[in-house]
PDB file of C-alpha atoms in Angstrom:
ATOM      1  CA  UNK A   1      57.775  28.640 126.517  1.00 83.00           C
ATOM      2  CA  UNK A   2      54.552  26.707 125.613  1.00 91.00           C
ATOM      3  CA  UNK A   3      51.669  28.811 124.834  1.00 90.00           C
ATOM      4  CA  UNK A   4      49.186  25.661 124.511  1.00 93.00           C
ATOM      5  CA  UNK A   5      48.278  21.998 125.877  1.00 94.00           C
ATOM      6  CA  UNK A   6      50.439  19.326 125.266  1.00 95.00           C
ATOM      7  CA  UNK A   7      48.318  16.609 123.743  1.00 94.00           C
ATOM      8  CA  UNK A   8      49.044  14.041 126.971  1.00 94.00           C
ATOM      9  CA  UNK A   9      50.046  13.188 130.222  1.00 94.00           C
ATOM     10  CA  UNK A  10      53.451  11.263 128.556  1.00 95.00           C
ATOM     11  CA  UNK A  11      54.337  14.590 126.639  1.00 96.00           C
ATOM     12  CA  UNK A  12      54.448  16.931 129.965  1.00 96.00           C
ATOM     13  CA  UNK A  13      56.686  14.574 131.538  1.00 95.00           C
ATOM     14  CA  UNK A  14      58.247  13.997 127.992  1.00 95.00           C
ATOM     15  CA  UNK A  15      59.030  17.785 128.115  1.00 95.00           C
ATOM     16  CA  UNK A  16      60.020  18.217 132.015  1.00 95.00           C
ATOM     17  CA  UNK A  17      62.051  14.856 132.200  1.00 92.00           C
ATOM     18  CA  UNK A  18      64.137  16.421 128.788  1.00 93.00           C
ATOM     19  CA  UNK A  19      64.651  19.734 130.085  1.00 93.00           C
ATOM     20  CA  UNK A  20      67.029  20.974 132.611  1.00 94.00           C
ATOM     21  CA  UNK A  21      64.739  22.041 135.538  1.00 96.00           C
ATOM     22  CA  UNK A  22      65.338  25.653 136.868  1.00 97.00           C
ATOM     23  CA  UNK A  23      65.993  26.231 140.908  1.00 98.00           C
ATOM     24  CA  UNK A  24      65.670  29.119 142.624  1.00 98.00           C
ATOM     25  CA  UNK A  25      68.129  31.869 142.305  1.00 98.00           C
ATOM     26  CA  UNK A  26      69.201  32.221 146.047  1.00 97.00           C
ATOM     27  CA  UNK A  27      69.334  28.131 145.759  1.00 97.00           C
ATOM     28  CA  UNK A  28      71.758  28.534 143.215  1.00 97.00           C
ATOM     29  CA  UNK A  29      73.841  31.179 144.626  1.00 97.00           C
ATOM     30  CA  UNK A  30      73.948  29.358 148.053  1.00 96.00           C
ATOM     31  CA  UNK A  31      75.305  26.279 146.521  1.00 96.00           C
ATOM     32  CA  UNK A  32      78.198  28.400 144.808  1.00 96.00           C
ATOM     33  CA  UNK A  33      79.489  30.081 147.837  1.00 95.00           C
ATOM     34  CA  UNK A  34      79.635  26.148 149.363  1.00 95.00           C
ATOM     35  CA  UNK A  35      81.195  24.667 145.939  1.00 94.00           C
ATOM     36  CA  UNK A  36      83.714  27.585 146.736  1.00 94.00           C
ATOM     37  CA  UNK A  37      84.417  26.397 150.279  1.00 93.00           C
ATOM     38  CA  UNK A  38      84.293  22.326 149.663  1.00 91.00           C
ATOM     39  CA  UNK A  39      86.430  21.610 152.712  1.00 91.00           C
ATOM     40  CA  UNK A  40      83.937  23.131 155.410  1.00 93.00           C
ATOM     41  CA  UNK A  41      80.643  22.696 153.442  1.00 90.00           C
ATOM     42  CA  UNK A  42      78.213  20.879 156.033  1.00 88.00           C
ATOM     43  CA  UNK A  43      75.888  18.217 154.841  1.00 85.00           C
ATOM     44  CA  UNK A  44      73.035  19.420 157.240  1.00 87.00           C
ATOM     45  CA  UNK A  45      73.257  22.736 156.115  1.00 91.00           C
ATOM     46  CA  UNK A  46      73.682  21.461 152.213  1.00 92.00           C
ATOM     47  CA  UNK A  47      70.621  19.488 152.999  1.00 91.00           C
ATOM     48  CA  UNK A  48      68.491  22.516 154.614  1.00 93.00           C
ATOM     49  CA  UNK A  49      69.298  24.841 151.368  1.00 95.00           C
ATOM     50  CA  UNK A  50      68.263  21.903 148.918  1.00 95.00           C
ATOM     51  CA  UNK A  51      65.145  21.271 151.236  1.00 94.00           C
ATOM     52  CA  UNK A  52      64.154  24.942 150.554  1.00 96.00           C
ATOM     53  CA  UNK A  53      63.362  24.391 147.168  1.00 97.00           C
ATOM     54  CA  UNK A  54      61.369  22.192 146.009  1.00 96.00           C
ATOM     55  CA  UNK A  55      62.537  21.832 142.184  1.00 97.00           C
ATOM     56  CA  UNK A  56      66.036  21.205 143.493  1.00 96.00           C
ATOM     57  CA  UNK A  57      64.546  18.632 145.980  1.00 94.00           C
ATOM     58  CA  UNK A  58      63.589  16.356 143.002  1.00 92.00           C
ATOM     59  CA  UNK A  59      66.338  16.863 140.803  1.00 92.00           C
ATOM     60  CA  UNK A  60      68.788  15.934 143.722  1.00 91.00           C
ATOM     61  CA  UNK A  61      66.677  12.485 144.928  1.00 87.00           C
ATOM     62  CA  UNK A  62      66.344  11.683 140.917  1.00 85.00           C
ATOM     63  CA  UNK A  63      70.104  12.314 140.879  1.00 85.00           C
ATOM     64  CA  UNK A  64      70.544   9.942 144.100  1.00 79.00           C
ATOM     65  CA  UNK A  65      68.594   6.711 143.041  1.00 75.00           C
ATOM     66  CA  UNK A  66      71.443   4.774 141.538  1.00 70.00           C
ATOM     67  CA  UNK A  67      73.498   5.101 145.114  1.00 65.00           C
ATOM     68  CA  UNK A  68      70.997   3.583 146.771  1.00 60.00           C
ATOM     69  CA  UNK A  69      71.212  -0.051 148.082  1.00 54.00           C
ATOM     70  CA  UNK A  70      68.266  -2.269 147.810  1.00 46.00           C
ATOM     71  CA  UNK A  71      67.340  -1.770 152.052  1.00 42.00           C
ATOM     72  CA  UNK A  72      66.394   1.928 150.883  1.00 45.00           C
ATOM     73  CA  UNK A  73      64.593   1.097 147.570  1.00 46.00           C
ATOM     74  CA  UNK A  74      61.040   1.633 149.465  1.00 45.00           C
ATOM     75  CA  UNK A  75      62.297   4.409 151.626  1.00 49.00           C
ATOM     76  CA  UNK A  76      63.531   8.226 151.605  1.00 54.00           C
ATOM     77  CA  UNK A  77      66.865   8.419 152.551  1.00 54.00           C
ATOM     78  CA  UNK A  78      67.644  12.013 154.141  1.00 75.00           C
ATOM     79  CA  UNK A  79      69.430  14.366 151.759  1.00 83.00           C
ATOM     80  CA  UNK A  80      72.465  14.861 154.008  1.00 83.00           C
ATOM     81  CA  UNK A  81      72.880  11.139 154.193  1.00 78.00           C
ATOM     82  CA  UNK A  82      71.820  10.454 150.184  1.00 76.00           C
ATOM     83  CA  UNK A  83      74.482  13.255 149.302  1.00 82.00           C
ATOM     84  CA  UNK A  84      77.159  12.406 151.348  1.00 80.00           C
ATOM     85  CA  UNK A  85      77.006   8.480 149.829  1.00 77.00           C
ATOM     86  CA  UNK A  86      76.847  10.079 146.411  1.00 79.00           C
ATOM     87  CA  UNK A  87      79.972  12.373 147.398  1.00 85.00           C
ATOM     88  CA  UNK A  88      80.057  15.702 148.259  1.00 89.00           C
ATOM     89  CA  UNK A  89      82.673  16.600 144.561  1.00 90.00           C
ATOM     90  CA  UNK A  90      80.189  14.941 142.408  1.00 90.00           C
ATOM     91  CA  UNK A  91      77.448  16.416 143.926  1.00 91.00           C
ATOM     92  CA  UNK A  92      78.706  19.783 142.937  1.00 93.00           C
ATOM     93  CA  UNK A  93      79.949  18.451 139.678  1.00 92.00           C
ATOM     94  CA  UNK A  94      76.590  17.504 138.832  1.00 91.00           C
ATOM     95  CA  UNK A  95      75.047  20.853 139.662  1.00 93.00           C
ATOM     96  CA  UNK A  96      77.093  23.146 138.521  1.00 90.00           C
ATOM     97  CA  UNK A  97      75.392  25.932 136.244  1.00 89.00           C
ATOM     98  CA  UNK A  98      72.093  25.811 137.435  1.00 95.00           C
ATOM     99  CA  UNK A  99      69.199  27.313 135.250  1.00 97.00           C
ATOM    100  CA  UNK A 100      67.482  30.027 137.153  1.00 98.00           C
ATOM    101  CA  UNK A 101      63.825  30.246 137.321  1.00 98.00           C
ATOM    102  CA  UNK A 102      64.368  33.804 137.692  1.00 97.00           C
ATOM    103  CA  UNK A 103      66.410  33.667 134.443  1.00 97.00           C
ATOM    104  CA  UNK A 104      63.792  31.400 132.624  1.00 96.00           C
ATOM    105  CA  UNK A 105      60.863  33.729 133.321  1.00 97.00           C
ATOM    106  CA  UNK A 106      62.869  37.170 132.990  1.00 95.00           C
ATOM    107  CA  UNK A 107      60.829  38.078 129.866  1.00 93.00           C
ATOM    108  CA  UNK A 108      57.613  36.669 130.685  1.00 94.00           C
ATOM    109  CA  UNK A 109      54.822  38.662 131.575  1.00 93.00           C
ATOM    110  CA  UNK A 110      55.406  39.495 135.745  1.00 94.00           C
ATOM    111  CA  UNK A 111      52.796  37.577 137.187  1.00 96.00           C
ATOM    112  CA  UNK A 112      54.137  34.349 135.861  1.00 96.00           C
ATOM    113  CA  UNK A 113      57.077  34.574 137.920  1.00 97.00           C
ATOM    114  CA  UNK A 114      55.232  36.019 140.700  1.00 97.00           C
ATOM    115  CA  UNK A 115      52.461  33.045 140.497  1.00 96.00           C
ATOM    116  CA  UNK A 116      55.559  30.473 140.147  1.00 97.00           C
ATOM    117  CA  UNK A 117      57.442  31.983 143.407  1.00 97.00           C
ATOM    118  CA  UNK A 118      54.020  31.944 145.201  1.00 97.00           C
ATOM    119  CA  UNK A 119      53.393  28.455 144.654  1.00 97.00           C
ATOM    120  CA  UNK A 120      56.892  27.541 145.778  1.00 98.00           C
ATOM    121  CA  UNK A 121      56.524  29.726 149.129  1.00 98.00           C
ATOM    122  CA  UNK A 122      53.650  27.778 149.866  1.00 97.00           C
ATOM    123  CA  UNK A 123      54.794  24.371 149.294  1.00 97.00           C
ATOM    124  CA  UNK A 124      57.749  25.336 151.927  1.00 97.00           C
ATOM    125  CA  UNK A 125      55.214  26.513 154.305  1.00 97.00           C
ATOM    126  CA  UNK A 126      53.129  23.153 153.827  1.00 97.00           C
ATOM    127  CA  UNK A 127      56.062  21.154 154.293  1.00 96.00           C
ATOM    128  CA  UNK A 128      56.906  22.996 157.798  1.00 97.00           C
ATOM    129  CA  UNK A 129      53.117  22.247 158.435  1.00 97.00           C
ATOM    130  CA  UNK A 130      53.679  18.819 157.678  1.00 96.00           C
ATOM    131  CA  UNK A 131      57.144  18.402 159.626  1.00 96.00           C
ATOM    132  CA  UNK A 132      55.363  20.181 162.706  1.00 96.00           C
ATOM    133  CA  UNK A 133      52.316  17.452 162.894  1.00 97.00           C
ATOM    134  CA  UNK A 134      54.268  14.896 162.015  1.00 96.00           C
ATOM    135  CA  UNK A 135      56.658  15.453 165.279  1.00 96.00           C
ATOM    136  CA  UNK A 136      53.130  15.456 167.377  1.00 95.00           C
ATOM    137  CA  UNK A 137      52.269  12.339 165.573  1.00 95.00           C
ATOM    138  CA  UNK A 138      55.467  11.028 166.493  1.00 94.00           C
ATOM    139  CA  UNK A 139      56.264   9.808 162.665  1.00 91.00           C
ATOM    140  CA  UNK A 140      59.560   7.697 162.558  1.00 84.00           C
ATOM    141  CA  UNK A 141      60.779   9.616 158.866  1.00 86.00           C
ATOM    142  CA  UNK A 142      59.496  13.114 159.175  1.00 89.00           C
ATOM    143  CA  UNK A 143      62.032  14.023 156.488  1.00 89.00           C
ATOM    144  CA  UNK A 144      59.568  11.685 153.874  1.00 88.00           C
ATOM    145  CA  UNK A 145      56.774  13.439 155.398  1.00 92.00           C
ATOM    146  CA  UNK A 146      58.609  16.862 155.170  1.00 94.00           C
ATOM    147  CA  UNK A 147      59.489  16.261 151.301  1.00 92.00           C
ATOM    148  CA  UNK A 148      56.240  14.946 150.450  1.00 92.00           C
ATOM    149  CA  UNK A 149      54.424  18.691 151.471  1.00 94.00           C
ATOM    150  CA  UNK A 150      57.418  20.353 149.583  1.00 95.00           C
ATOM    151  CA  UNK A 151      56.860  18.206 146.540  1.00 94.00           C
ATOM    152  CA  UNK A 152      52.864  17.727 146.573  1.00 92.00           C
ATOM    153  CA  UNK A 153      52.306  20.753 143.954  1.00 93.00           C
ATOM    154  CA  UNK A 154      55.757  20.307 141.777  1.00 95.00           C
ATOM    155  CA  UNK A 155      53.683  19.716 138.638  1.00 94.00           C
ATOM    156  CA  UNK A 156      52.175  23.305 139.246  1.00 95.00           C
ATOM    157  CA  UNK A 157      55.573  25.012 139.432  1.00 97.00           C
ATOM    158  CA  UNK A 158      56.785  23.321 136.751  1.00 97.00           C
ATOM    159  CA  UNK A 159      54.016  23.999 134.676  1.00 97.00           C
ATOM    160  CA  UNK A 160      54.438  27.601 135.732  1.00 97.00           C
ATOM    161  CA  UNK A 161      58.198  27.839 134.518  1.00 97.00           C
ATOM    162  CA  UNK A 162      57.271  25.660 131.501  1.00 97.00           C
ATOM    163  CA  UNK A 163      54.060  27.115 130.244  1.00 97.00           C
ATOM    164  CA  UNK A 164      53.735  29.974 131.816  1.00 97.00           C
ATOM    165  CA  UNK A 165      50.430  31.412 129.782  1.00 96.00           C
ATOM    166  CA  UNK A 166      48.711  28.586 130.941  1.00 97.00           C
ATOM    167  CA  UNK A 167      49.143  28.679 134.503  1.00 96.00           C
ATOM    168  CA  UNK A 168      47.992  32.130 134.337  1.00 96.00           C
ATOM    169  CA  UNK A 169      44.927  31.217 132.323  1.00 96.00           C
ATOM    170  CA  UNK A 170      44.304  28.580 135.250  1.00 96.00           C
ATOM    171  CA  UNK A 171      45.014  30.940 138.038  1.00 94.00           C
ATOM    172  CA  UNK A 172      42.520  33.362 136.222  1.00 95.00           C
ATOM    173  CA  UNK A 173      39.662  31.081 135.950  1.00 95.00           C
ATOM    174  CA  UNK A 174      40.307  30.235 139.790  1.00 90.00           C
ATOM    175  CA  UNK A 175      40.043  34.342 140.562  1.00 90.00           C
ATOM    176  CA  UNK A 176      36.766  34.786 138.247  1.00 94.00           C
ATOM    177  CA  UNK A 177      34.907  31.502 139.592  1.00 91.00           C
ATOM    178  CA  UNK A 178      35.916  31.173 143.350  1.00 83.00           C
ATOM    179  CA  UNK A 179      33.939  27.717 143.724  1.00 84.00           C
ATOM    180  CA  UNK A 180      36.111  26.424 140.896  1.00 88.00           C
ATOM    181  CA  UNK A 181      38.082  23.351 142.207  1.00 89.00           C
ATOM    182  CA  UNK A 182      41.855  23.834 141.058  1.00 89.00           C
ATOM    183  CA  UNK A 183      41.733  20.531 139.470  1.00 91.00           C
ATOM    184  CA  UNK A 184      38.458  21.355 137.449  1.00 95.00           C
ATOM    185  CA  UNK A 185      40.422  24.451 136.289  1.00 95.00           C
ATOM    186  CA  UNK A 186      43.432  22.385 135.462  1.00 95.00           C
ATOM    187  CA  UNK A 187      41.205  19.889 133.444  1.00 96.00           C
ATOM    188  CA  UNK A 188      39.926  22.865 131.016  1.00 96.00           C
ATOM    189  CA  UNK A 189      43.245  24.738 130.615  1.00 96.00           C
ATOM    190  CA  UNK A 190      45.424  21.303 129.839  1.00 96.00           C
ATOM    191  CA  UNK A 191      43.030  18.466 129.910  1.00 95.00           C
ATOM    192  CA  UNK A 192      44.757  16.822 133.166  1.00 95.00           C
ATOM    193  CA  UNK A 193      45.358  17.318 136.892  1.00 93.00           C
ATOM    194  CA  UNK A 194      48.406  18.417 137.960  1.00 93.00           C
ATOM    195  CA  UNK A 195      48.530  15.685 140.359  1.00 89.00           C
ATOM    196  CA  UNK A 196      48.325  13.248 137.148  1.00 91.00           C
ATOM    197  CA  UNK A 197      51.705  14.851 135.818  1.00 93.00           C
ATOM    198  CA  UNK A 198      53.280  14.548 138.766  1.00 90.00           C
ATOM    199  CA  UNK A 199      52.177  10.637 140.035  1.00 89.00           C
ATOM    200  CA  UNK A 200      53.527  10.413 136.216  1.00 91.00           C
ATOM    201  CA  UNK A 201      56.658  11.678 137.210  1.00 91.00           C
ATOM    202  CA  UNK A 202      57.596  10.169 140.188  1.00 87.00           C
ATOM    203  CA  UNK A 203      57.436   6.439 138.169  1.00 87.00           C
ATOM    204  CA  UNK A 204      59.370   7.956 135.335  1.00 88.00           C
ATOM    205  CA  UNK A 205      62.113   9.535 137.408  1.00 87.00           C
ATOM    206  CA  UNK A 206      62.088   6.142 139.566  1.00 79.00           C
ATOM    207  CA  UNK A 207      61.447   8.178 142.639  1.00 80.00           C
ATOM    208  CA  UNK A 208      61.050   6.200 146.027  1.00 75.00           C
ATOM    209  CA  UNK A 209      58.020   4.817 145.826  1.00 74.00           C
ATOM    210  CA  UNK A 210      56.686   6.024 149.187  1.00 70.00           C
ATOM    211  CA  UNK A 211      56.763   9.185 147.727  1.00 78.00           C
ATOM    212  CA  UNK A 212      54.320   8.488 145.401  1.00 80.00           C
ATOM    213  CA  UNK A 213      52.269   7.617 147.816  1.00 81.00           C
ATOM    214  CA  UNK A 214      52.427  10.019 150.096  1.00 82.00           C
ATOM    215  CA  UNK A 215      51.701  12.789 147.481  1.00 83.00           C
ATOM    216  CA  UNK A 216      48.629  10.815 146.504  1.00 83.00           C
ATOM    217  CA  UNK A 217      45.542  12.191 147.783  1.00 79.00           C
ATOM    218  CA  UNK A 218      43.008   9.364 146.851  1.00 80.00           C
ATOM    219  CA  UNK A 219      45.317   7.455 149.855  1.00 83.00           C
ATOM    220  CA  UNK A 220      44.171   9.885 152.506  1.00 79.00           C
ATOM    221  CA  UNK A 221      42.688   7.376 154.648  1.00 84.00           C
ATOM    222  CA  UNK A 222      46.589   6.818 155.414  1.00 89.00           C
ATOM    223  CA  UNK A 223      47.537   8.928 158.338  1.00 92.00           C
ATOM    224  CA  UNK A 224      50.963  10.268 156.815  1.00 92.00           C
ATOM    225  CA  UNK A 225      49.156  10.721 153.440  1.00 92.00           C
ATOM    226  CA  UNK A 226      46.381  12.924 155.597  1.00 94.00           C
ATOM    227  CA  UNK A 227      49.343  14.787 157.499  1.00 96.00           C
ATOM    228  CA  UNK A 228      50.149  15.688 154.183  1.00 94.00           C
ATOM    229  CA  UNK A 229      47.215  16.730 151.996  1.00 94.00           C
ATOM    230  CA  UNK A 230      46.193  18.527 154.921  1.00 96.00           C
ATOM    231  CA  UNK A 231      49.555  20.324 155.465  1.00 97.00           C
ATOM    232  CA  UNK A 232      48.496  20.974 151.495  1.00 95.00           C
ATOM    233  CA  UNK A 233      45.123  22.228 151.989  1.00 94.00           C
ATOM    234  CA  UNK A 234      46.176  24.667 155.052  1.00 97.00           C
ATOM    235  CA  UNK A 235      48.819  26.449 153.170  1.00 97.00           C
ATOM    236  CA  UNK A 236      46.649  26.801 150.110  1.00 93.00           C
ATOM    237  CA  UNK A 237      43.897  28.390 151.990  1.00 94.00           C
ATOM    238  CA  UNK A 238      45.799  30.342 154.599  1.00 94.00           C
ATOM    239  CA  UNK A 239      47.314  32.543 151.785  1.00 93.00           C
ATOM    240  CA  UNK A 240      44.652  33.857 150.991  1.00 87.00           C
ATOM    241  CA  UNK A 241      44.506  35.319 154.687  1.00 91.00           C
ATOM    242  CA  UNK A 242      43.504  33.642 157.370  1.00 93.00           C
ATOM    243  CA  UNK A 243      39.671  34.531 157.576  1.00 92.00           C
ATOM    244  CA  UNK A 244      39.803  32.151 154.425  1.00 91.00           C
ATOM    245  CA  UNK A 245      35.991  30.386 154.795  1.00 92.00           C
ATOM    246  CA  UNK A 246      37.479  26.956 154.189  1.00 92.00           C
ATOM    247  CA  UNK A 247      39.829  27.473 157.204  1.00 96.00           C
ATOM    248  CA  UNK A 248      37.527  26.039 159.781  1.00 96.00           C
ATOM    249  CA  UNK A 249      37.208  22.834 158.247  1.00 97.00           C
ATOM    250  CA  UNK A 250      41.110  22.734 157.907  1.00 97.00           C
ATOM    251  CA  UNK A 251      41.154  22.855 161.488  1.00 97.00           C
ATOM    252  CA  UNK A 252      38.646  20.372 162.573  1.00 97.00           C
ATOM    253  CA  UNK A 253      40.358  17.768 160.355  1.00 96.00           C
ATOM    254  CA  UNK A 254      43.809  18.896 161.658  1.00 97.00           C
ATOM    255  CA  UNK A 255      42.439  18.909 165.227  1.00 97.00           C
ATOM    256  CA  UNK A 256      41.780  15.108 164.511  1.00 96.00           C
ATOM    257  CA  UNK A 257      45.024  14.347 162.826  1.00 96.00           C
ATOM    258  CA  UNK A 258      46.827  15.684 165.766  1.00 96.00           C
ATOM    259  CA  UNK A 259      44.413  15.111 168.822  1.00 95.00           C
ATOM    260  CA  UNK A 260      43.662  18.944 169.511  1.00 95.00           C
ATOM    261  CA  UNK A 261      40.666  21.211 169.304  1.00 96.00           C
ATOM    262  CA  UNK A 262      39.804  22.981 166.163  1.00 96.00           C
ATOM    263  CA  UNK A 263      40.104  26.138 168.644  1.00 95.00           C
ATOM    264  CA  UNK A 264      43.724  24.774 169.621  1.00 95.00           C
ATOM    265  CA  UNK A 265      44.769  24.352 165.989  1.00 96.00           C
ATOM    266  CA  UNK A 266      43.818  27.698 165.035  1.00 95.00           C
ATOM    267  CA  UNK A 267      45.622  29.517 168.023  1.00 93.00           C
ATOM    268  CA  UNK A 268      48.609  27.468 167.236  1.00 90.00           C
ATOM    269  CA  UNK A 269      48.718  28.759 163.729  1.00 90.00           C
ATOM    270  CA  UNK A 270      47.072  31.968 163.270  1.00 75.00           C
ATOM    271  CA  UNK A 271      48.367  35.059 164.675  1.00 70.00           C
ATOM    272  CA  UNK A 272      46.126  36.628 165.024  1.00 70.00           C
ATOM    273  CA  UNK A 273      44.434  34.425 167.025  1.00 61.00           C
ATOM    274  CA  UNK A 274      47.043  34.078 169.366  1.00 52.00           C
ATOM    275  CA  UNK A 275      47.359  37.575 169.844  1.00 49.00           C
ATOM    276  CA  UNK A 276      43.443  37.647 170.591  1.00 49.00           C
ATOM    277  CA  UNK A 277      44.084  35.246 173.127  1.00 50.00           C
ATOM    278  CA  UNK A 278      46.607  37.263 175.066  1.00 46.00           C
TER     279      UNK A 278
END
């Protein structure tokens, strides 16, 4: 476990692209009871438990590249489709023994593990934000859009397994200076964004190259790319409740993304709200 900076950008993704990346532990699990039951495993349902986890996400469209035919080289091909044309036995082959992130944190103070499973439970609710608009928007891929949410903060849950002292330090300069922007903190615990890593990463691991994109906030005058960082931004802010004060502004700029009210948007997706309403 790192206790301090890595000197560069190329060393983090030196150090993530060398290690084996740990999944969740009901990921794992789940993919054992399949690998037990090959002969009725179901590639939708293979693809909704790999979708569910964000670290497994990545390592199974890094794994998938080399199957892919030159008509998909600028595209996401669904993970049903990607793992059935990869093979269901070598699929399994290939993951078999998963590392844990459970495992990898089990001796690490509690709130690492807590901060890591907290990122990940918001990057699944970002990408059913994401999924959601971009069915209004009527979006020919929503599965790109849909991994694109789930993947947009993988540098800060990788970071979090990896280096778990740090993420703590930047989660703790986030509590005691609320105004902080969460890439200013990143910048004084480790020098870089997360977002850096992680653009780093996707060219490295010769991810699609939409993804890239779509994960890249500087493009948000790109519709999908706004479905996206917004799906983000919503999910950051609503867990911290949903009187967070950035919350309004989140649903003006949804409201536009989706052609609804800011009043709409925030009956839609807060509760409370909702139950106002009745």
């Amino acid at each position: 476990m790192l206790d301090h900076p890595l000197p560069d950008r190329d060393a983090w993704v030196l150090l993530f692209s060398n290690s084996s990346l740990p999944v969740l532990r009901a990921t794992k699990r789940r993919l054992e009871e399949m690998r037990a039951d090959l002969d009725n495993v179901d590639a939708r349902e293979l693809a909704r438990v790999i979708l569910h986890d964000p670290i497994m996400t990545v390592r199974v469209l890094a794994y998938i590249q080399p199957f892919r035919g030159r008509s998909l080289q600028h595209d996401i091909a669904t993970i049903a489709g990607a793992v059935m044309m990869a093979g269901l036995l070598p699929f399994f082959r290939r993951f078999d023994a998963l590392p844990t992130i459970e495992d990898s944190l089990h001796e690490c103070d509690p709130h690492a593990l807590l901060g890591v499973l907290h990122a990940i439970r918001r990057a699944q609710r970002a990408a059913d934000y994401a999924h959601d608009w971009a069915i209004r928007r009527h979006d020919l891929n929503l599965e790109e859009v849909r991994i694109a949410a789930l993947l947009h903060d993988l540098a800060e849950i990788l970071v979090g397994c990896f280096a778990p002292a740090l993420a703590l330090e930047i989660q703790a300069r986030r509590r005691a200076q609320p105004k902080l922007r969460s890439s200013e903190a990143q910048m004084q615990v480790i020098g870089m964004s997360f977002q850096d890593i992680q653009l780093a990463l996707c060219k490295v691991w010769h991810l699609p190259e939409l993804l890239g994109q779509l994960i890249d906030d500087s493009q948000a005058s790109n519709p999908r790319v706004r479905n996206v960082s917004l799906a983000v931004r919503l999910a950051r802010h609503s867990a911290n409740g949903w009187n967070d004060p950035a919350l309004p502004d989140d649903y003006r700029e949804i409201g536009e993304l989706i052609n609804l009210t800011p009043d709409a948007v925030r009956q839609h997706l807060d509760p409370d709200a909702t139950a106002a309403a009745d």
